[in-house]
PDB file of C-alpha atoms in Angstrom:
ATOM      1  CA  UNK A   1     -15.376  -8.360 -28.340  1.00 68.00           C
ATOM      2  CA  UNK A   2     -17.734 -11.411 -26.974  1.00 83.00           C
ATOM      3  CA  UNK A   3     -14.313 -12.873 -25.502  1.00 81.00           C
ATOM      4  CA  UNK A   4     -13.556  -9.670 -23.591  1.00 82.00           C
ATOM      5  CA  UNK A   5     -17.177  -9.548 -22.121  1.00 91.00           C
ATOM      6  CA  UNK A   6     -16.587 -13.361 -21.475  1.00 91.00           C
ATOM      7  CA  UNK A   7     -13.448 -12.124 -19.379  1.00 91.00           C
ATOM      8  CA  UNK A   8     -14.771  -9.854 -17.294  1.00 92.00           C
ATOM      9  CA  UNK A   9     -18.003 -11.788 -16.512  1.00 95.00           C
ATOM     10  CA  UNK A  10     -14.949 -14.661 -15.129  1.00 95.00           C
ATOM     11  CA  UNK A  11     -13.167 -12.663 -13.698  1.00 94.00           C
ATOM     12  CA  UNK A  12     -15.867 -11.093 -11.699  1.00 96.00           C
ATOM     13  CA  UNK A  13     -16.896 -14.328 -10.651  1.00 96.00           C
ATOM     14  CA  UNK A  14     -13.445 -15.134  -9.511  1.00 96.00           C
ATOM     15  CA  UNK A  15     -13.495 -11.859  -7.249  1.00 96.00           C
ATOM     16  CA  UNK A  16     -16.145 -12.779  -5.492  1.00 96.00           C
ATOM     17  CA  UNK A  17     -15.442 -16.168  -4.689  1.00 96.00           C
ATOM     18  CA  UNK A  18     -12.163 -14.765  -3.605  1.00 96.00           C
ATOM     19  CA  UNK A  19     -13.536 -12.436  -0.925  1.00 97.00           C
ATOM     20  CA  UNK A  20     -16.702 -14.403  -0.716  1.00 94.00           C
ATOM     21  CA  UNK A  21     -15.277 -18.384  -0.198  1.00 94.00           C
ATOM     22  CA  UNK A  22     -18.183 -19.089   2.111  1.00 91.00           C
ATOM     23  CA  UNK A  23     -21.566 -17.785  -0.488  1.00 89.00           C
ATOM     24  CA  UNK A  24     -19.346 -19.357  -3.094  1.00 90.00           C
ATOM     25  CA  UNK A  25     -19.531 -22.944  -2.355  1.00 86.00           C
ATOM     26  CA  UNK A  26     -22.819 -22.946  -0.875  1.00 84.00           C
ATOM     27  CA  UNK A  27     -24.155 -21.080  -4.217  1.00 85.00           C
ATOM     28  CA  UNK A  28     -27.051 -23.321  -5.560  1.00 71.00           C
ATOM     29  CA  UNK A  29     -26.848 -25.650  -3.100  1.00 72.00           C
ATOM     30  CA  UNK A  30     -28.527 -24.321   0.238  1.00 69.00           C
ATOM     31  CA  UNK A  31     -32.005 -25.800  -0.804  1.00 70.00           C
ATOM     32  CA  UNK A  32     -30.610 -29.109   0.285  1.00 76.00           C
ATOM     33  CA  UNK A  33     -29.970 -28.713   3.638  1.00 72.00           C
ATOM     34  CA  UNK A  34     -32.334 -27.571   6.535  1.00 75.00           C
ATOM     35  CA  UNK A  35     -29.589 -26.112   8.298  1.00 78.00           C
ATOM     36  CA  UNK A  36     -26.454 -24.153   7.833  1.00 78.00           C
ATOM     37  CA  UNK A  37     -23.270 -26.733   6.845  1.00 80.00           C
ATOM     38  CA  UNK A  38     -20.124 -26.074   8.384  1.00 84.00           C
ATOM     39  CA  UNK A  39     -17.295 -25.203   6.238  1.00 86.00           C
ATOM     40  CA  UNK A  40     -13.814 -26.172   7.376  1.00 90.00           C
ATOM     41  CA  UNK A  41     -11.142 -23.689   7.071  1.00 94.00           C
ATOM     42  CA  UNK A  42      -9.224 -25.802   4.406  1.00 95.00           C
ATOM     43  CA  UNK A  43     -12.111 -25.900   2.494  1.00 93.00           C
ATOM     44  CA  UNK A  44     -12.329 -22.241   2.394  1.00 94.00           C
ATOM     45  CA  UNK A  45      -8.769 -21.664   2.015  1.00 96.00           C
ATOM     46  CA  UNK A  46      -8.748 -24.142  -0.832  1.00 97.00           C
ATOM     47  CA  UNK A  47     -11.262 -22.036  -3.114  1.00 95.00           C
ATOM     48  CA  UNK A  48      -9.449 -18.603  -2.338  1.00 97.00           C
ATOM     49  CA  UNK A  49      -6.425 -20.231  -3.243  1.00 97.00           C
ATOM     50  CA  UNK A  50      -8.076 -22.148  -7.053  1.00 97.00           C
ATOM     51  CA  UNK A  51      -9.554 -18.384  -7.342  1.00 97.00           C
ATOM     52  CA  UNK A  52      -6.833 -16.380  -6.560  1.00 97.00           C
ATOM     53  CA  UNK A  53      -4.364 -18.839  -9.233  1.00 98.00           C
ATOM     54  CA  UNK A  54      -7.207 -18.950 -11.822  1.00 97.00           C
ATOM     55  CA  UNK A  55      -7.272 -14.693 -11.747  1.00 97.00           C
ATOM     56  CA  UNK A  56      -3.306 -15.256 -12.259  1.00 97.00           C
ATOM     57  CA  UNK A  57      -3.515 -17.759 -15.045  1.00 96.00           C
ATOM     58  CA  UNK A  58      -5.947 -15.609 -16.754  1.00 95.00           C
ATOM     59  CA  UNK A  59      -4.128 -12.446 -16.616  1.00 95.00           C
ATOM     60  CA  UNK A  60      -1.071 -13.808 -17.662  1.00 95.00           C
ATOM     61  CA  UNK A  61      -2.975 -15.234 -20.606  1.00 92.00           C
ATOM     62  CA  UNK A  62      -4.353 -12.221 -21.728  1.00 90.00           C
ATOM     63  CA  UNK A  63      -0.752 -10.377 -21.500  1.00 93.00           C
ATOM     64  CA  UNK A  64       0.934 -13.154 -23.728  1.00 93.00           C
ATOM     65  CA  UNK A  65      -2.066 -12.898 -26.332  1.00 88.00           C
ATOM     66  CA  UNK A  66      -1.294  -9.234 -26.276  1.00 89.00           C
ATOM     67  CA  UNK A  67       2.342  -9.286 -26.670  1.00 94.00           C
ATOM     68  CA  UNK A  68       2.002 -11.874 -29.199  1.00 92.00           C
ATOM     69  CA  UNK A  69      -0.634  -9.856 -31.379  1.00 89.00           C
ATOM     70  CA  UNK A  70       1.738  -6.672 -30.882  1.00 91.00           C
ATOM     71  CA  UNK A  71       4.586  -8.442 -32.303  1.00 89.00           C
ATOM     72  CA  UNK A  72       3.049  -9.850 -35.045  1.00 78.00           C
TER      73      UNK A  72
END
């Protein structure tokens, strides 16, 4: 049961660094600038694409501990 509240807590982190890239990377780290710092595109497209592959992963994790457990 703690594993499945684990997995959602991840995964809900991994949503909004998908639609969020941008709040994501600055999270805990705008106190060190006095200005705004610019983001490049590939550095934005980089963490949608690690998010978007990690939700993946983890899914199809969960389905082959499922299938596994079933079969057992």
């Amino acid at each position: 049961m703690e594993l499945f509240i684990v997995i959602i807590i991840i995964y809900g982190i991994l949503i909004w660094t998908y639609f969020n890239p941008e709040e994501s990377l600055l999270w805990g780290k705008r106190g060190m600038y006095k200005e705004e710092p610019q983001l490049t595109e590939s550095a934005i497209r980089n963490t949608k694409v690690k998010a978007l592959i990690s939700i993946i992963v983890i899914t199809l994790i969960i389905i082959i501990y499922i299938i596994t457990q079933i079969l057992n």
